[in-house]
PDB file of C-alpha atoms and ligand atoms in Angstrom:
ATOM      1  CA  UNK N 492     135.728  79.631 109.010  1.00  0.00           C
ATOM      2  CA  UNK N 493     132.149  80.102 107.777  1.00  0.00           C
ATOM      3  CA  UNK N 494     129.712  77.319 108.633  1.00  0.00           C
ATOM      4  CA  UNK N 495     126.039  76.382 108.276  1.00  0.00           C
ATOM      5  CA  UNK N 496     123.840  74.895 110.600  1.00  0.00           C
ATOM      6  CA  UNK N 497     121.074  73.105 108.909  1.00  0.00           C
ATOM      7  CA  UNK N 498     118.819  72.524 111.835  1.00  0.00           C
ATOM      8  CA  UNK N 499     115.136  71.145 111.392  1.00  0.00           C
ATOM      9  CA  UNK N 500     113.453  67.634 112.177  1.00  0.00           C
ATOM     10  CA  UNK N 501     114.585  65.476 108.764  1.00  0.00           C
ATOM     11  CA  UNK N 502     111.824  62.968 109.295  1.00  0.00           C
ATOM     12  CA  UNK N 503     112.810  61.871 107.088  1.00  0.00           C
ATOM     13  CA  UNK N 504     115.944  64.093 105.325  1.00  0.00           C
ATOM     14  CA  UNK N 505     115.082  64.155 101.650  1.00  0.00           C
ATOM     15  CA  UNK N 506     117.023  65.782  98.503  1.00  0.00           C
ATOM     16  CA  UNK N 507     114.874  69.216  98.735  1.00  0.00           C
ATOM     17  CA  UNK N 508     117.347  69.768 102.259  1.00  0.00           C
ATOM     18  CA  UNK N 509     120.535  68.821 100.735  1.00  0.00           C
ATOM     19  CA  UNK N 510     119.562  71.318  97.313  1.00  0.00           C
ATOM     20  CA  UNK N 511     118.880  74.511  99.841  1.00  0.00           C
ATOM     21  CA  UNK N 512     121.852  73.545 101.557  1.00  0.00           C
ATOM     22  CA  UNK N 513     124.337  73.548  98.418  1.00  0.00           C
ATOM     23  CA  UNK N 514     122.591  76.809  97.710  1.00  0.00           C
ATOM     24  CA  UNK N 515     123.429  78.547 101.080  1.00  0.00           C
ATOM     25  CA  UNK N 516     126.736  77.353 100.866  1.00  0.00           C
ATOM     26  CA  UNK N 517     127.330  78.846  97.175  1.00  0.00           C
ATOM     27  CA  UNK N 518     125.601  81.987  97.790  1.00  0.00           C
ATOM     28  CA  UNK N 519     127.335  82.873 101.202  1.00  0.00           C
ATOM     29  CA  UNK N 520     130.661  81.169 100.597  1.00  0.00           C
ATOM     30  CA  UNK N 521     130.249  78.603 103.375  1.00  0.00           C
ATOM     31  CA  UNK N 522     133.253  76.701 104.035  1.00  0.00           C
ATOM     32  CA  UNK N 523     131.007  73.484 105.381  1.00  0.00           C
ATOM     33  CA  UNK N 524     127.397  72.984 106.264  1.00  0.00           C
ATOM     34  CA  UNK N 525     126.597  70.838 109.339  1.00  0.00           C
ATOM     35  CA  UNK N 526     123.147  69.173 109.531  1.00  0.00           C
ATOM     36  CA  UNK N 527     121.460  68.723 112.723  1.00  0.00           C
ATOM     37  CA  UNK N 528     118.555  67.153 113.850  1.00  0.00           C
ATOM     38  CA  UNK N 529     116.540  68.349 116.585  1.00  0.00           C
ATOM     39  CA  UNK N 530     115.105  66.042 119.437  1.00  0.00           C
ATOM     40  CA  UNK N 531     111.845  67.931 120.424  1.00  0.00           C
ATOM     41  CA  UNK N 532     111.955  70.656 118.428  1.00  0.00           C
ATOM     42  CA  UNK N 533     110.083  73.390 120.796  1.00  0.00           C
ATOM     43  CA  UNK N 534     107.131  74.011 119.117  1.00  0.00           C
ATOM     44  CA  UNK N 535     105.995  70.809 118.068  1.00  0.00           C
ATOM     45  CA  UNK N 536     105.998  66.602 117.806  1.00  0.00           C
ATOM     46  CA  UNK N 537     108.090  64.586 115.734  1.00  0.00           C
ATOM     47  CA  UNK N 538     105.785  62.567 113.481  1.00  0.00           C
ATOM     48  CA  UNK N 539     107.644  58.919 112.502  1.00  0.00           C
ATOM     49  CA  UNK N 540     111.298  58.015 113.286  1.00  0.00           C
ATOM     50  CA  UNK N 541     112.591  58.399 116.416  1.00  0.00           C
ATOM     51  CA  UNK N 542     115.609  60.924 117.209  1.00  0.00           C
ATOM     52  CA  UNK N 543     118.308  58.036 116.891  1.00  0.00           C
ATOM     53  CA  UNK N 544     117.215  57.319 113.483  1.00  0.00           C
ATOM     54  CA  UNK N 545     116.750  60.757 112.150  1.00  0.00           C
ATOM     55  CA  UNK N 546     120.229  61.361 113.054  1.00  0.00           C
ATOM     56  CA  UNK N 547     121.732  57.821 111.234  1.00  0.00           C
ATOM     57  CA  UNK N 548     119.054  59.219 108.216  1.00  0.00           C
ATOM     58  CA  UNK N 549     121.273  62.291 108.170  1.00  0.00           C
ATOM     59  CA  UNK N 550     124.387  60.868 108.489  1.00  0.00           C
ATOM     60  CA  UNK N 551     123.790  58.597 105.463  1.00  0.00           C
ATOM     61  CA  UNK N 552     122.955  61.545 103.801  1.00  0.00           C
ATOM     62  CA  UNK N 553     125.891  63.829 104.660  1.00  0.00           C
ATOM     63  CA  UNK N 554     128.269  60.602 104.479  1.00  0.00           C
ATOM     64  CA  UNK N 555     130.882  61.236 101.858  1.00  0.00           C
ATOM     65  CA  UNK N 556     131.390  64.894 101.407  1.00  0.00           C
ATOM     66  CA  UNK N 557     134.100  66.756 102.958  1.00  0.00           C
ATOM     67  CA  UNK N 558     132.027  69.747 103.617  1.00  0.00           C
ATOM     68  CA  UNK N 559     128.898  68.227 104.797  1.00  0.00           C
ATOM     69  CA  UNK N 560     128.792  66.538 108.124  1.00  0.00           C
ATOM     70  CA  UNK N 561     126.001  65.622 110.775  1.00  0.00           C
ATOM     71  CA  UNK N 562     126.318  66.985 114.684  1.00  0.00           C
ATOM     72  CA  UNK N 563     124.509  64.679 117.047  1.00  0.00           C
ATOM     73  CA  UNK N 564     124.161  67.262 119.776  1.00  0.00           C
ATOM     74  CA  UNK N 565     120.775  67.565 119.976  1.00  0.00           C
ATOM     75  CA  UNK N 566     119.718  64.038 119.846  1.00  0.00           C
ATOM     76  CA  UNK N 567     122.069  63.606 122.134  1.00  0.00           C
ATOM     77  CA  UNK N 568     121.129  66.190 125.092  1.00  0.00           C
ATOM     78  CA  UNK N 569     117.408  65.016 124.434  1.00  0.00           C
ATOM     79  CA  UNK N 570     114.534  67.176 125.526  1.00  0.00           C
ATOM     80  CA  UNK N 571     113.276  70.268 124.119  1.00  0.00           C
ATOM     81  CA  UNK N 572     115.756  71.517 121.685  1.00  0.00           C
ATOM     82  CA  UNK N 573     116.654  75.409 121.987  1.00  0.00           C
ATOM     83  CA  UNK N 574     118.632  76.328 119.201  1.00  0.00           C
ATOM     84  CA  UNK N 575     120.608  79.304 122.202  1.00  0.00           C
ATOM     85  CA  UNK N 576     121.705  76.123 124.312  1.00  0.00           C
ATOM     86  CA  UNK N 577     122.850  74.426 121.112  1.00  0.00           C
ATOM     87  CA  UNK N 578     124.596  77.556 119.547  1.00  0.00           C
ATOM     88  CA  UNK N 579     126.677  78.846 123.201  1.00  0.00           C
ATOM     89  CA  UNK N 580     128.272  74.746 123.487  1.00  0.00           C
ATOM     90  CA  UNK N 581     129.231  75.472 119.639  1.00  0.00           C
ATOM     91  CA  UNK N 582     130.783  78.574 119.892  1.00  0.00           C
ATOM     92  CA  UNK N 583     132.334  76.823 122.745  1.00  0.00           C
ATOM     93  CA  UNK N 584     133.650  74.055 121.033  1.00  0.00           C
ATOM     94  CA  UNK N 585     134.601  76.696 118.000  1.00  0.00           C
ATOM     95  CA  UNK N 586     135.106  80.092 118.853  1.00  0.00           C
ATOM     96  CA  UNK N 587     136.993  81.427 115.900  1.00  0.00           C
ATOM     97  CA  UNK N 588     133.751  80.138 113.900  1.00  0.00           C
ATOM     98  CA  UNK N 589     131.027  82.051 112.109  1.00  0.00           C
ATOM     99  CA  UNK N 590     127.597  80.239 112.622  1.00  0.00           C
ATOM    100  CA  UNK N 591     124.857  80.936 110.019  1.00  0.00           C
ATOM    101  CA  UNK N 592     121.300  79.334 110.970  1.00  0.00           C
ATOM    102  CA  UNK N 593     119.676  78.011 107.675  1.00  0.00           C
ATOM    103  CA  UNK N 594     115.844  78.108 108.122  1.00  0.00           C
ATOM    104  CA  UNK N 595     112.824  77.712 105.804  1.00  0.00           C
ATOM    105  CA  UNK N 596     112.164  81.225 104.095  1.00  0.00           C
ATOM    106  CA  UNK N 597     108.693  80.543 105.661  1.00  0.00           C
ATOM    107  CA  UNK N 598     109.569  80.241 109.484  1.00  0.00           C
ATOM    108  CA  UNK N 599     111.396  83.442 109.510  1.00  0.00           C
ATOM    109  CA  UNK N 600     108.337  85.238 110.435  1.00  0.00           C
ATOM    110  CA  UNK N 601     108.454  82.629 113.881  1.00  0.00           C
ATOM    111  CA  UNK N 602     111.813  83.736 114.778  1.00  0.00           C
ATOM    112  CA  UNK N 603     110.939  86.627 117.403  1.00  0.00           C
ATOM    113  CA  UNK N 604     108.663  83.840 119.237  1.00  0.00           C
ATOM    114  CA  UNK N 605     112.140  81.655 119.815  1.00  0.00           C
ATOM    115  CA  UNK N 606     113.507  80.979 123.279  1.00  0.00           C
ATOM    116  CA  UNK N 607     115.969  84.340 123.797  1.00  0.00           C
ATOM    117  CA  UNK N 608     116.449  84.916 120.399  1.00  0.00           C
ATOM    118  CA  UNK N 609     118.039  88.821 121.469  1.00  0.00           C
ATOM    119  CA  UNK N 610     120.896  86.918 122.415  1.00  0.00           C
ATOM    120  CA  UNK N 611     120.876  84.202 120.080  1.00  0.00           C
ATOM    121  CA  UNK N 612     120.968  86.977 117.451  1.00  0.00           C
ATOM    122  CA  UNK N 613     123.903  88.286 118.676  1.00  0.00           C
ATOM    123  CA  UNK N 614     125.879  84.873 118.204  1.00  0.00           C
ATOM    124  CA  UNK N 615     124.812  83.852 114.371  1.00  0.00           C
ATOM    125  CA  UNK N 616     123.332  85.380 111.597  1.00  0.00           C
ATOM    126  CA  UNK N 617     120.477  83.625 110.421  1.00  0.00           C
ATOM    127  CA  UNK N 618     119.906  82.279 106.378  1.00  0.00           C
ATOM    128  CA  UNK N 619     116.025  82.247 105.348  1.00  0.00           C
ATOM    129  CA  UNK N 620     116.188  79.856 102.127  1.00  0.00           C
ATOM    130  CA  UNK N 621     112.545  79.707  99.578  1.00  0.00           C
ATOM    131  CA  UNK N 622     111.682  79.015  96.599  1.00  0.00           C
ATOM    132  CA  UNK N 623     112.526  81.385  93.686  1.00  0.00           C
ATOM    133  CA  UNK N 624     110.091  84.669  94.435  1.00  0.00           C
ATOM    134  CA  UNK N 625     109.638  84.060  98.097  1.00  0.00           C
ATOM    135  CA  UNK N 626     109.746  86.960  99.377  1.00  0.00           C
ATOM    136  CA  UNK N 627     110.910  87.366 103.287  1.00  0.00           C
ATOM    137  CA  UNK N 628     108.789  89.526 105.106  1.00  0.00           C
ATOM    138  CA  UNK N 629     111.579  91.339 107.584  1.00  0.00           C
ATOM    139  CA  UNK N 630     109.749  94.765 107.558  1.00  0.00           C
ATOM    140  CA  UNK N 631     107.336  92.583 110.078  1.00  0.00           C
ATOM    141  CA  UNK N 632     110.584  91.495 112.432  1.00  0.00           C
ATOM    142  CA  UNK N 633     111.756  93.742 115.457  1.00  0.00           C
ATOM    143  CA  UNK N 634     114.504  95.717 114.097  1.00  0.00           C
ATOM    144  CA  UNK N 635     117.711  93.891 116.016  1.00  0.00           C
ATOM    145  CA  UNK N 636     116.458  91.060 113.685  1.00  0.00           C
ATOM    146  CA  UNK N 637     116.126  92.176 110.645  1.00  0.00           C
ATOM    147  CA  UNK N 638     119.726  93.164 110.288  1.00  0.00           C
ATOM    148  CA  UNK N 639     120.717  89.217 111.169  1.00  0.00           C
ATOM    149  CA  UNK N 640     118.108  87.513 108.696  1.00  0.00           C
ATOM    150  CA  UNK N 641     120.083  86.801 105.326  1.00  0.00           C
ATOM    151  CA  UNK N 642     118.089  85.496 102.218  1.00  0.00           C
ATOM    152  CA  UNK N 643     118.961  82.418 100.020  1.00  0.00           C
ATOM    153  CA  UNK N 644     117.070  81.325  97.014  1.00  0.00           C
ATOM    154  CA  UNK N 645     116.842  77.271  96.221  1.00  0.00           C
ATOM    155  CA  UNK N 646     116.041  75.725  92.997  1.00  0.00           C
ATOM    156  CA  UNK N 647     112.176  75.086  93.065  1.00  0.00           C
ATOM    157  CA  UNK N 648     112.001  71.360  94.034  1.00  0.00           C
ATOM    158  CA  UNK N 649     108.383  70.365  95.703  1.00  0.00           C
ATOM    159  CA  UNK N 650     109.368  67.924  98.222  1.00  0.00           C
ATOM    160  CA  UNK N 651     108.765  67.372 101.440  1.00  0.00           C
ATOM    161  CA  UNK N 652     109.410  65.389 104.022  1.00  0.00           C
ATOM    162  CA  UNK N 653     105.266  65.216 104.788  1.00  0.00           C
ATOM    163  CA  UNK N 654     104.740  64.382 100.972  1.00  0.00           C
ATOM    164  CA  UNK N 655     107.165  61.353 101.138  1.00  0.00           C
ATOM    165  CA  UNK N 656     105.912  60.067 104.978  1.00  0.00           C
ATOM    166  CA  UNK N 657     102.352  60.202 102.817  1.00  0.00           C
ATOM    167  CA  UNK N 658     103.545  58.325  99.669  1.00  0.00           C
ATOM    168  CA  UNK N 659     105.550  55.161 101.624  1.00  0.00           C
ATOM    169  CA  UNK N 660     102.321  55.147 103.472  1.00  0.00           C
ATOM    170  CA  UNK N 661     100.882  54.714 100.532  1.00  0.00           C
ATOM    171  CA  UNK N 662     103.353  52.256  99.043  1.00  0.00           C
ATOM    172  CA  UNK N 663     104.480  54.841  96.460  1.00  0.00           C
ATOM    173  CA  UNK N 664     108.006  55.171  95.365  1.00  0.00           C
ATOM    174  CA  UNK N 665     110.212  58.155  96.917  1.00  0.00           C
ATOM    175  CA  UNK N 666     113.318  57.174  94.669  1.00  0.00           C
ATOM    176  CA  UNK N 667     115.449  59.714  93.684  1.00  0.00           C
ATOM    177  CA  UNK N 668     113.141  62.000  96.212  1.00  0.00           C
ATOM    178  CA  UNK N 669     115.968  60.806  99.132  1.00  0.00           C
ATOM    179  CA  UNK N 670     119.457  59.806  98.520  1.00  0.00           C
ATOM    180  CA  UNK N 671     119.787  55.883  97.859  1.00  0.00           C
ATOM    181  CA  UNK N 672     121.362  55.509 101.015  1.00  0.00           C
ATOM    182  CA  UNK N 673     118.580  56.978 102.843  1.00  0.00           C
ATOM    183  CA  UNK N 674     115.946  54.836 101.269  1.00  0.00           C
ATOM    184  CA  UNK N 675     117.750  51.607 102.113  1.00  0.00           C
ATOM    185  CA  UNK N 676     117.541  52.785 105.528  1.00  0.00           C
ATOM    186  CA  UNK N 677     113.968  53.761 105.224  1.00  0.00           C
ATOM    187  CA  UNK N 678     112.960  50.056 103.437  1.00  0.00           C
ATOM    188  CA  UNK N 679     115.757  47.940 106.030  1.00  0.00           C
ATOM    189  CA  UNK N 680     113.739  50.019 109.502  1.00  0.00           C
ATOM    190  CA  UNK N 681     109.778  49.826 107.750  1.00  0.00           C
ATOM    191  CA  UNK N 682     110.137  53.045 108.504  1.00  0.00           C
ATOM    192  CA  UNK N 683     106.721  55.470 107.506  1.00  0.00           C
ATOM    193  CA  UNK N 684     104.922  52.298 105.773  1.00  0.00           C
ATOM    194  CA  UNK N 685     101.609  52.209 107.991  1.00  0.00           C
ATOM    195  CA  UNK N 686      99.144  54.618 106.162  1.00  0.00           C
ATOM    196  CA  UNK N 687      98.971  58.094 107.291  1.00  0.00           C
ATOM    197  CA  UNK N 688      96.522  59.771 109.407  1.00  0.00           C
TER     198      UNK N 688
HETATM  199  P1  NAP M 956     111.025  71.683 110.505  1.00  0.00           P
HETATM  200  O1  NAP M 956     109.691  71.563 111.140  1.00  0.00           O
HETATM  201  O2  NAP M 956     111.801  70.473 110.281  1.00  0.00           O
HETATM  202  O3  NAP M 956     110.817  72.499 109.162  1.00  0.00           O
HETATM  203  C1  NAP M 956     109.872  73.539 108.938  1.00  0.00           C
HETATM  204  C2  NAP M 956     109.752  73.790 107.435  1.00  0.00           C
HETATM  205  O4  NAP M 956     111.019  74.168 106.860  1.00  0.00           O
HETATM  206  C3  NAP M 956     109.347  72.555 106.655  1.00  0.00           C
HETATM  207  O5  NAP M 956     108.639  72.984 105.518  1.00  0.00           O
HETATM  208  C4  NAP M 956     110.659  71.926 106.285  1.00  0.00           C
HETATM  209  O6  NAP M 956     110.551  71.056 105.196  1.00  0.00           O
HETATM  210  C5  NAP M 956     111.517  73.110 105.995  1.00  0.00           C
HETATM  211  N1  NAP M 956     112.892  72.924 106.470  1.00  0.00           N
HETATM  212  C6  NAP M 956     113.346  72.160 107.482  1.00  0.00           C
HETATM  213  N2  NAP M 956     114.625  72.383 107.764  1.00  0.00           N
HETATM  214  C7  NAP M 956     115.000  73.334 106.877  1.00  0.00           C
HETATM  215  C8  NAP M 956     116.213  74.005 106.658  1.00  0.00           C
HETATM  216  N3  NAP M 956     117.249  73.836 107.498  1.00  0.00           N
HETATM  217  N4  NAP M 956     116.264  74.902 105.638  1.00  0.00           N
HETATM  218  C9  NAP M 956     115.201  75.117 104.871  1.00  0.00           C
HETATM  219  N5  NAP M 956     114.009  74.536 105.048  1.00  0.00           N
HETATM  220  C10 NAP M 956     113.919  73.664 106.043  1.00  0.00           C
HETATM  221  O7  NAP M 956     111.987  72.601 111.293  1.00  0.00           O
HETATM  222  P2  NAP M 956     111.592  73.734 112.323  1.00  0.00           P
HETATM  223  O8  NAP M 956     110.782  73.146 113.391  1.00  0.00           O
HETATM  224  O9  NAP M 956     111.105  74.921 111.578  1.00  0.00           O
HETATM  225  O10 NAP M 956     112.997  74.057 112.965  1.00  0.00           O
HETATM  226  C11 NAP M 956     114.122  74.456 112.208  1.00  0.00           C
HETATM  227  C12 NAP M 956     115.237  74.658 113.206  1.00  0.00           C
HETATM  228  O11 NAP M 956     114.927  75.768 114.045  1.00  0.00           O
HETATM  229  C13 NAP M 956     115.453  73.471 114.164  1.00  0.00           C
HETATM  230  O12 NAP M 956     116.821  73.328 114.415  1.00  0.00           O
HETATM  231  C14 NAP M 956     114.712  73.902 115.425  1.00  0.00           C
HETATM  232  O13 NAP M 956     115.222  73.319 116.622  1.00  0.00           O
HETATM  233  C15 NAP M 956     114.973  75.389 115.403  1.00  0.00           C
HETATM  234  N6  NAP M 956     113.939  76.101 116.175  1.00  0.00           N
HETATM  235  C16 NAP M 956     114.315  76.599 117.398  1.00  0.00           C
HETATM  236  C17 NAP M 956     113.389  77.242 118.199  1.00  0.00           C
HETATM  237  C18 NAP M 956     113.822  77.765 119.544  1.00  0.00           C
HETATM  238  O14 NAP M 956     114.997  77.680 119.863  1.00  0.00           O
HETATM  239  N7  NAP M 956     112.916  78.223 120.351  1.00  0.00           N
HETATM  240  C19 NAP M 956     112.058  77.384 117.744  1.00  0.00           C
HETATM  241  C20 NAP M 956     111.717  76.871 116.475  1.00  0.00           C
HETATM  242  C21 NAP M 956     112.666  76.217 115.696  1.00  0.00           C
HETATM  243  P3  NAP M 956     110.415  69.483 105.475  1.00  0.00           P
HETATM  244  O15 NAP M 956     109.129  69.275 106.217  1.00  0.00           O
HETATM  245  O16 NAP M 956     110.397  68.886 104.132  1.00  0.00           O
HETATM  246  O17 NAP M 956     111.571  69.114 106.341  1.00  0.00           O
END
């Protein structure tokens, strides 16, 4: 079986995610695509929801489609979330699995810099997904890399999950930006409304 991780912080998850996702899947023939939040991811801090709800955020969005589902792992385990620790319990858990790593097109450049990404390169092959014309850069990766980055374009959408944060704070309307279920969540929690920084 053939499956996707979709790892990133989805604070919140918006349609722009679910679109590259699709896209991965169609290009490479995934048979599923699981989404999953990081705690901490390593490099930085989360900016709104906590973990808990940017895993039920997720799991609203995923809800409903055979192929799409939502692992918890991270959130779980807490702390700083290294994608090696997450990826060895996986193949663990699924050893007859091929793991793909979906990533912006634009953080493949940061991939050498990840906690002992030799060996995580070994395990999965990693998906760089961009807008139409983004061109990935692998010339500039060590060579045991470039042979496991893969390329994906997405339909251009220009959504973030910084430009909707930025509009609730600014009482705009993200409808249609996030899945219905999502924004229900969003409105129910007062989730993002104080004004940004
Ligand atoms: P992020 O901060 O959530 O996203 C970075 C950029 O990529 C944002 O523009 C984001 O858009 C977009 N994006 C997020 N998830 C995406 C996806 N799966 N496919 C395409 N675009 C996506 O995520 P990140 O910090 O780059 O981390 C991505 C994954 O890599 C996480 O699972 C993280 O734990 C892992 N990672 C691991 C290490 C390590 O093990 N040392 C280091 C870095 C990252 P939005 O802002 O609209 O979401």
């Amino acid at each position: 079986m053939k499956v996707g991780i979709m790892g990133g912080t989805f604070d919140p998850i918006h349609m722009g995610h679910l679109l590259a996702a699709e896209a991965v899947k169609d290009v490479y023939k995934l048979d599923e695509v699981w989404f999953m939040p990081s705690h901490l991811p390593p490099h930085k801090q989360a900016a709104g929801a906590t973990g808990e709800q940017r895993l039920d955020m997720t799991k609203l969005a995923t809800r409903g489609y055979e192929d799409y589902s939502t692992l918890d792992i991270e959130v779980a385990r807490g702390g700083v979330s290294y994608t090696i620790d997450t990826i060895r319990l996986l193949l663990k858990e699924h050893p007859n699995t091929d793991f793909y790593f979906i990533i912006g097109a634009d953080m493949v450049n940061y991939l050498p810099k990840w906690e002992r990404i030799d060996e995580l390169a070994q395990l999965i092959t990693f998906i760089g997904v961009g807008r139409p014309g983004f061109d990935l850069h692998l010339d500039d990766l060590p060579e045991f890399l470039q042979e496991r980055v893969l390329h994906a374009e997405m339909p251009l959408v220009d959504i973030s999950s910084t430009a909707i944060r930025r509009r609730l704070g600014n009482g705009k309307s993200v409808r249609f930006m996030v899945p219905d279920s999502v924004l229900q969540f969003i409105k129910r929690s007062g989730l993002y409304e104080s004004k940004p920084r």
